[in-house]
């Protein structure tokens, strides 16, 4: 070490010729510090052997400089993109992102119950997760804010899409093409998480019931395999639908695979619409509802920062727009009975 | 608060009738604590209003209880799966995972340079990243260990696959099928990261040169679009290859799309082999080299824990096996000249 055994932040500020807060911002990697100033501060800190003590700074501000992001799974496309969005904001304000995977409702509750005891984050962003009211009350009681990403939760800052409206719009598109027998495929698993089934299903129902058609709902496992099984169920019905809306692109890709294996042409025999617009959707030329997942994440990051600086409250609800991306898996229904008629 | 204004861990231990270390492990969420014991400790802690102070415990152990995971990008499949693997281990030992996305070599260096100043993690796991020697020396000098996931780095604990061997094996499979004109497609972008091109390319070269064939190497952008462009280049050659090995599944999917759009049958006109075995590979019936990505992550997590408890050193190198998954995009070449002959 150069200057002293234990240099303080003020020593670094003096050496670099900047204010205390500039040193703090520069060393935390926060934005709003000119590159040359940041370099000067870092050089001064390095020369003096100065070490930022998170512990010390948290004693002053009461903050840890970290936000927890909890996701049901790390692997699926959706969560990678959402985390990239969250990270893009948190990095810009110098906040660290601690990631927890809580694979079912029990793990979620376990995590939230130990969180107050650990006190190692300033706020929590829950992505596509909806804790129980007991857990929310407990977080509230100890003053640990929670922000919801991809869920609208009354009384909490949240960013979301109009799930029901988007599903209703996609269904209406199929109706407008001339389809009258339209099925809906949703997924259920053992995690206990509700996903978005309820709201998307509601939108689908609204649209088909408005024209007096009968809703046809098939519930399967999540993912591509689940979609393939759901397609088998649809293809074994007396009255095969001419179009299907699925709760996710993964389900839609499974439906497409089952149809292809049966040598049934898409969209001639059946139109297929997904929900997500993940990368594979374009590859498979899948018509789908596009969600702004990266923006959902970035907005959730901003809400979390805002809660901490007091600019965001439980009434802050941000709805982001979706769009129907029309590709090659949808068309007007063929006239004529049966699969190959 | 029930028992006292500031209950200590020993108060919780006494109330729950367990040892201090059991309280510590239970509240950190570490494994090896029976569920009923954990519940008892949590109940005692909650009743007494006990709060684990990370700051206090780090003053004793010198550890923060956190490990940083740095990835070039959060979004792609590979990193989600690798993080899930890392998380599965870190959760089992009660260590938090702080995630940083460093999108190019400059961001990587910036991050590593401020890391010692922040002192907010006990170790770093670098996934598919290779910092420069200067940065490694600096981390070493301040005693912050780094573990490499999906890269073999001399002198550092690392877990990896035999990149060259796997590519050589895949190429040999194509040679054994009877192909003699085999191309290799690799990707390059502006991030400055070397990815795995060099070693995989080396393996491909070894295999084709052994039979005296001429290597045909096409370099494009990463991802599906890059693969489609590379395919266009291959299809415009005088001497069109009958098989192609790509550096990643994404590139292979782009090649498949370009061939399908040109109405060229796979594998009749061209065999295609990917590298990764991501989820879409099965969907597209793509022959590919399977990497054990989740295991790479879990093993990297174990190495990081091991470095901290002294059981792992810079000589600890773990190689995990790969496998060639033969699906529908590879077959013996058709006899006859030209694309449609």
XYZ file of C-alpha atoms in Angstrom, chain A residues 26-29 35 42 45-46 49-55 66 74-75 77 79-81 83-85 87-88 91 94-103 106-107 110 113-114 116-120 223-224 250 253-254 257 260-261 278-280 282-285 294, chain B residues 26-29 35 42 45-46 49-55 66 74-75 77 79-81 83-85 87-88 91 94-103 106-107 110 113-114 116-120 223-224 250 253-254 257 260-261 278-280 282-285 294:
128
model
C -17.093 5.573 -9.668
C -16.040 2.642 -7.510
C -19.527 1.166 -7.435
C -19.547 1.262 -11.232
C -14.838 7.667 -18.203
C -9.735 3.949 -9.924
C -7.801 3.981 -5.266
C -5.456 1.340 -6.682
C -4.641 0.310 -1.831
C -8.108 1.573 -1.015
C -10.801 -1.089 -0.588
C -14.500 -0.285 -0.701
C -16.064 -1.882 2.340
C -19.611 -2.866 1.525
C -20.079 -3.644 5.179
C -27.761 -5.748 -3.945
C -32.900 -20.358 -14.814
C -32.921 -22.401 -17.976
C -35.503 -18.621 -22.678
C -35.901 -15.984 -17.747
C -32.573 -15.459 -19.488
C -33.994 -12.545 -21.455
C -32.590 -11.296 -16.352
C -30.641 -9.621 -19.148
C -33.163 -6.767 -19.018
C -29.203 -6.600 -15.307
C -28.992 -3.893 -17.969
C -25.551 -2.405 -13.868
C -24.083 0.040 -9.829
C -26.374 -2.431 -8.068
C -25.451 -6.112 -7.845
C -27.914 -8.792 -8.929
C -28.187 -11.897 -6.741
C -30.080 -14.648 -8.528
C -32.146 -17.394 -6.877
C -33.920 -20.225 -8.617
C -36.989 -21.406 -6.671
C -38.333 -24.361 -8.626
C -42.521 -24.612 -1.521
C -39.008 -23.484 -2.450
C -38.746 -21.340 2.022
C -39.069 -17.000 4.922
C -35.276 -17.011 5.339
C -35.504 -11.406 6.355
C -33.125 -13.416 8.516
C -30.384 -13.061 5.962
C -30.840 -9.354 5.265
C -28.469 -9.538 2.364
C -42.892 -27.671 -23.050
C -42.588 -29.149 -26.505
C -42.954 -24.259 -26.668
C -43.687 -26.042 -31.435
C -44.829 -29.369 -29.997
C -44.018 -31.309 -34.619
C -45.578 -32.629 -39.262
C -45.075 -36.222 -38.128
C -38.933 -16.648 -28.560
C -36.098 -17.148 -31.055
C -37.318 -20.531 -32.317
C -39.138 -17.213 -36.204
C -37.186 -20.344 -37.146
C -40.411 -22.324 -37.376
C -42.250 -19.459 -39.077
C -36.209 -7.650 -22.172
C -29.979 -23.744 9.038
C -30.326 -19.989 8.639
C -27.907 -19.860 5.727
C -30.027 -22.498 3.977
C -36.054 -30.336 7.687
C -36.306 -20.853 11.950
C -35.177 -17.222 15.258
C -38.480 -15.735 14.105
C -36.610 -11.551 16.165
C -33.093 -12.772 15.415
C -31.430 -11.356 12.293
C -28.383 -12.955 10.694
C -25.832 -10.243 10.104
C -23.787 -11.051 7.032
C -21.594 -8.131 7.875
C -21.226 -14.903 -2.173
C -27.416 -13.887 -20.036
C -29.756 -14.702 -22.864
C -29.424 -21.188 -23.872
C -25.588 -19.682 -20.057
C -29.030 -20.338 -18.581
C -28.253 -24.028 -18.288
C -26.079 -20.993 -14.316
C -28.746 -23.513 -13.309
C -25.933 -26.024 -12.740
C -26.844 -22.522 -8.701
C -27.778 -26.126 -7.912
C -27.721 -23.411 -3.078
C -25.893 -21.886 1.252
C -23.775 -19.618 -0.961
C -25.360 -16.729 -2.863
C -24.793 -16.313 -6.592
C -24.171 -12.786 -7.893
C -24.468 -12.664 -11.674
C -22.672 -10.242 -13.996
C -23.056 -9.995 -17.737
C -19.890 -8.696 -19.418
C -20.784 -8.402 -23.081
C -13.561 -4.466 -22.434
C -16.510 -4.924 -20.071
C -13.574 -3.237 -16.438
C -10.471 -4.271 -12.360
C -13.162 -2.953 -9.994
C -10.903 -6.124 -5.821
C -12.053 -2.651 -4.838
C -15.537 -3.913 -4.197
C -14.537 -7.035 -2.240
C -18.105 -8.227 -2.293
C -26.391 -17.327 -34.460
C -29.004 -18.609 -36.851
C -27.475 -22.131 -33.791
C -30.100 -24.399 -37.573
C -29.313 -21.463 -39.857
C -33.095 -23.123 -42.807
C -34.908 -25.839 -46.694
C -35.626 -22.492 -48.334
C -29.579 -27.485 -27.137
C -33.335 -28.082 -26.958
C -34.041 -27.015 -30.551
C -33.944 -32.414 -31.040
C -36.850 -30.430 -32.498
C -35.015 -30.129 -35.815
C -33.792 -33.703 -35.666
C -25.617 -28.425 -16.512
